[in-house]
GROMACS .gro file of C-alpha atoms in nm:
model
  207
    1MET     CA    1  -2.628  -2.607   2.452
    2LEU     CA    2  -2.360  -2.730   2.217
    3GLU     CA    3  -2.618  -2.839   1.958
    4ALA     CA    4  -2.793  -2.500   1.972
    5HIS     CA    5  -2.461  -2.329   1.921
    6HIS     CA    6  -2.390  -2.539   1.612
    7LYS     CA    7  -2.733  -2.462   1.467
    8GLN     CA    8  -2.655  -2.090   1.487
    9ARG     CA    9  -2.337  -2.127   1.286
   10ARG     CA   10  -2.341  -1.990   0.938
   11ILE     CA   11  -2.315  -2.237   0.656
   12ARG     CA   12  -2.048  -2.205   0.388
   13ASN     CA   13  -2.282  -2.090   0.114
   14SER     CA   14  -2.395  -1.795   0.328
   15LEU     CA   15  -2.045  -1.647   0.328
   16SER     CA   16  -1.882  -1.436   0.060
   17ARG     CA   17  -1.522  -1.371  -0.035
   18GLU     CA   18  -1.579  -1.000   0.036
   19GLU     CA   19  -1.696  -1.073   0.392
   20ILE     CA   20  -1.391  -1.283   0.464
   21ARG     CA   21  -1.163  -1.017   0.316
   22ASP     CA   22  -1.327  -0.735   0.516
   23VAL     CA   23  -1.302  -0.926   0.844
   24SER     CA   24  -0.941  -1.016   0.764
   25LEU     CA   25  -0.854  -0.651   0.706
   26LEU     CA   26  -1.018  -0.560   1.037
   27ILE     CA   27  -0.820  -0.826   1.227
   28LEU     CA   28  -0.503  -0.716   1.047
   29LYS     CA   29  -0.563  -0.355   1.149
   30GLU     CA   30  -0.630  -0.448   1.512
   31GLU     CA   31  -0.375  -0.725   1.571
   32GLY     CA   32  -0.125  -0.718   1.287
   33LEU     CA   33  -0.025  -1.009   1.065
   34ASP     CA   34   0.071  -1.231   1.359
   35GLY     CA   35  -0.286  -1.205   1.489
   36LEU     CA   36  -0.448  -1.306   1.162
   37SER     CA   37  -0.567  -1.666   1.144
   38MET     CA   38  -0.846  -1.863   0.980
   39ARG     CA   39  -0.977  -1.952   1.328
   40LYS     CA   40  -1.016  -1.586   1.426
   41ILE     CA   41  -1.182  -1.509   1.095
   42ALA     CA   42  -1.427  -1.795   1.150
   43ASN     CA   43  -1.503  -1.678   1.505
   44ARG     CA   44  -1.581  -1.327   1.384
   45LEU     CA   45  -1.805  -1.455   1.106
   46GLY     CA   46  -1.976  -1.718   1.320
   47CYS     CA   47  -1.883  -2.007   1.093
   48SER     CA   48  -1.668  -2.318   1.105
   49VAL     CA   49  -1.291  -2.291   1.060
   50ALA     CA   50  -1.327  -2.490   0.737
   51SER     CA   51  -1.563  -2.234   0.578
   52PRO     CA   52  -1.301  -1.972   0.477
   53TYR     CA   53  -1.107  -2.248   0.302
   54SER     CA   54  -1.394  -2.272   0.053
   55TYR     CA   55  -1.275  -1.936  -0.082
   56TYR     CA   56  -0.902  -1.942  -0.002
   57GLU     CA   57  -0.674  -2.243  -0.041
   58SER     CA   58  -0.447  -2.128   0.240
   59GLN     CA   59  -0.369  -1.835   0.465
   60ILE     CA   60  -0.099  -1.724   0.221
   61ASP     CA   61  -0.364  -1.721  -0.053
   62LEU     CA   62  -0.573  -1.493   0.171
   63VAL     CA   63  -0.279  -1.262   0.244
   64GLN     CA   64  -0.206  -1.238  -0.129
   65ASP     CA   65  -0.565  -1.125  -0.182
   66LEU     CA   66  -0.528  -0.863   0.092
   67ILE     CA   67  -0.213  -0.736  -0.078
   68ARG     CA   68  -0.390  -0.712  -0.414
   69THR     CA   69  -0.685  -0.534  -0.251
   70GLY     CA   70  -0.452  -0.286  -0.085
   71GLU     CA   71  -0.261  -0.234  -0.407
   72ASP     CA   72  -0.580  -0.162  -0.600
   73GLU     CA   73  -0.694   0.088  -0.337
   74LEU     CA   74  -0.354   0.260  -0.327
   75LEU     CA   75  -0.335   0.283  -0.706
   76SER     CA   76  -0.685   0.430  -0.719
   77MET     CA   77  -0.588   0.694  -0.462
   78LEU     CA   78  -0.268   0.785  -0.651
   79LYS     CA   79  -0.451   0.816  -0.983
   80LYS     CA   80  -0.727   1.028  -0.830
   81ALA     CA   81  -0.477   1.258  -0.658
   82SER     CA   82  -0.276   1.298  -0.979
   83ALA     CA   83  -0.587   1.364  -1.191
   84GLU     CA   84  -0.701   1.640  -0.956
   85VAL     CA   85  -0.386   1.844  -1.022
   86GLN     CA   86  -0.488   2.140  -1.236
   87SER     CA   87  -0.146   2.266  -1.346
   88GLY     CA   88  -0.040   1.962  -1.548
   89SER     CA   89   0.305   1.990  -1.392
   90ALA     CA   90   0.481   1.659  -1.332
   91PHE     CA   91   0.621   1.795  -1.006
   92ASP     CA   92   0.272   1.887  -0.885
   93GLN     CA   93   0.147   1.540  -0.981
   94LEU     CA   94   0.436   1.377  -0.796
   95ALA     CA   95   0.360   1.595  -0.494
   96ALA     CA   96  -0.004   1.482  -0.504
   97ILE     CA   97   0.109   1.118  -0.532
   98ALA     CA   98   0.340   1.157  -0.230
   99ARG     CA   99   0.059   1.306  -0.020
  100ALA     CA  100  -0.184   1.033  -0.123
  101TYR     CA  101   0.068   0.756  -0.057
  102PHE     CA  102   0.146   0.896   0.289
  103HIS     CA  103  -0.228   0.922   0.362
  104PHE     CA  104  -0.287   0.561   0.256
  105ALA     CA  105   0.000   0.430   0.469
  106SER     CA  106  -0.106   0.635   0.773
  107ASN     CA  107  -0.459   0.494   0.757
  108ASN     CA  108  -0.360   0.137   0.669
  109ARG     CA  109  -0.045   0.082   0.871
  110GLU     CA  110  -0.062  -0.295   0.912
  111LEU     CA  111  -0.177  -0.353   0.555
  112HIS     CA  112   0.107  -0.135   0.427
  113LYS     CA  113   0.354  -0.341   0.629
  114VAL     CA  114   0.226  -0.658   0.464
  115MET     CA  115   0.232  -0.496   0.120
  116PHE     CA  116   0.581  -0.348   0.135
  117VAL     CA  117   0.768  -0.454   0.449
  118THR     CA  118   0.678  -0.801   0.576
  119ASP     CA  119   0.825  -1.105   0.404
  120TYR     CA  120   0.548  -1.357   0.465
  121GLY     CA  121   0.660  -1.689   0.324
  122GLY     CA  122   0.762  -1.541  -0.011
  123VAL     CA  123   0.415  -1.395  -0.055
  124HIS     CA  124   0.544  -1.078  -0.222
  125ARG     CA  125   0.703  -1.263  -0.512
  126LYS     CA  126   0.382  -1.459  -0.566
  127ALA     CA  127   0.145  -1.166  -0.526
  128PHE     CA  128   0.358  -0.928  -0.731
  129PRO     CA  129   0.505  -1.124  -1.023
  130GLN     CA  130   0.587  -0.782  -1.171
  131LEU     CA  131   0.640  -0.439  -1.018
  132PRO     CA  132   0.348  -0.321  -0.800
  133LYS     CA  133   0.099  -0.117  -1.004
  134SER     CA  134   0.133   0.178  -0.767
  135TYR     CA  135   0.509   0.191  -0.826
  136ARG     CA  136   0.465   0.162  -1.203
  137PHE     CA  137   0.221   0.455  -1.198
  138PHE     CA  138   0.474   0.659  -1.001
  139LEU     CA  139   0.748   0.571  -1.252
  140GLU     CA  140   0.526   0.678  -1.542
  141THR     CA  141   0.468   1.015  -1.375
  142VAL     CA  142   0.843   1.067  -1.328
  143ARG     CA  143   0.896   0.976  -1.694
  144ILE     CA  144   0.645   1.246  -1.794
  145GLY     CA  145   0.870   1.497  -1.616
  146PHE     CA  146   1.169   1.376  -1.816
  147ASP     CA  147   0.986   1.369  -2.149
  148SER     CA  148   0.847   1.721  -2.101
  149GLY     CA  149   1.185   1.862  -1.998
  150GLU     CA  150   1.049   1.960  -1.660
  151ILE     CA  151   1.318   1.740  -1.508
  152PRO     CA  152   1.614   1.858  -1.721
  153TYR     CA  153   1.839   1.556  -1.667
  154PRO     CA  154   1.966   1.304  -1.924
  155LYS     CA  155   1.710   1.030  -1.977
  156ASN     CA  156   1.959   0.762  -1.877
  157GLU     CA  157   1.943   0.906  -1.523
  158TYR     CA  158   1.567   0.848  -1.504
  159PRO     CA  159   1.585   0.513  -1.317
  160ALA     CA  160   1.820   0.646  -1.048
  161ILE     CA  161   1.616   0.961  -0.988
  162ALA     CA  162   1.289   0.766  -0.979
  163ARG     CA  163   1.433   0.521  -0.724
  164MET     CA  164   1.566   0.807  -0.514
  165MET     CA  165   1.228   0.984  -0.503
  166TRP     CA  166   1.035   0.663  -0.423
  167SER     CA  167   1.289   0.573  -0.153
  168TRP     CA  168   1.235   0.913   0.006
  169MET     CA  169   0.856   0.867   0.013
  170TYR     CA  170   0.888   0.515   0.149
  171GLY     CA  171   1.148   0.621   0.405
  172VAL     CA  172   0.933   0.901   0.544
  173ILE     CA  173   0.644   0.656   0.581
  174VAL     CA  174   0.861   0.400   0.766
  175LEU     CA  175   0.992   0.672   0.999
  176ASP     CA  176   0.635   0.775   1.073
  177MET     CA  177   0.526   0.415   1.137
  178THR     CA  178   0.810   0.351   1.378
  179GLY     CA  179   0.754   0.672   1.571
  180MET     CA  180   1.083   0.821   1.457
  181LEU     CA  181   0.929   1.102   1.254
  182ARG     CA  182   0.925   1.373   1.517
  183LYS     CA  183   0.845   1.722   1.404
  184ARG     CA  184   1.085   1.984   1.527
  185LYS     CA  185   0.939   2.301   1.669
  186GLY     CA  186   0.877   2.542   1.385
  187ALA     CA  187   0.955   2.279   1.121
  188GLY     CA  188   0.721   2.214   0.831
  189ASN     CA  189   0.540   1.900   0.724
  190PRO     CA  190   0.811   1.645   0.623
  191ILE     CA  191   0.625   1.548   0.306
  192GLU     CA  192   0.594   1.910   0.197
  193GLU     CA  193   0.958   1.975   0.289
  194GLY     CA  194   1.076   1.686   0.074
  195ILE     CA  195   0.859   1.788  -0.220
  196SER     CA  196   0.997   2.141  -0.203
  197TYR     CA  197   1.359   2.021  -0.198
  198PHE     CA  198   1.311   1.777  -0.485
  199LYS     CA  199   1.149   2.047  -0.697
  200LYS     CA  200   1.436   2.286  -0.634
  201LEU     CA  201   1.704   2.025  -0.699
  202LEU     CA  202   1.554   1.857  -1.003
  203SER     CA  203   1.436   2.174  -1.177
  204LYS     CA  204   1.795   2.287  -1.221
  205LYS     CA  205   1.999   2.167  -1.513
  206PRO     CA  206   2.292   1.951  -1.401
  207ASP     CA  207   2.638   2.104  -1.429
   0.00000   0.00000   0.00000
């Protein structure tokens, strides 16, 4: 029986990096980062535990790849949402980015935790030697609002306002993930509420 089982195992060359990544994302979604291991990946793929190591040097190497995959998907979603805005308004583009970011996080909760919350052996510093591409794209959109005069604040206040807006988006997502984002009766969507307040506040010239 044992020999027959070994004959049915997949050989290393029959695997692909994409297969390993897809199975890893599935395990991550179902069990979180603590449930992700090379052994579980191998069991799902029907291969030896050594096989995934042909594509990834370590589990941290795999997690870094998952972070990059998530970052690429998130950036693509943000760019698509921004490009679909017809008005050309920076505020409308930022609103579209906020909706897309919230949608990504809601549908990829465990991956989002790994990307932006979990400190997994210093993996963030290694995976993101610079600012995440999604955050850079957001910053560029805020800068458009400053350059066009749509956000009528001195340009030296750009970094503080950009951080404040990103912190709000991130904070709403964390509240939602932890079950603390409870809608009051008659209250609007928290993302739409925040967008509305930011537009009102930042459209006014400072005193």
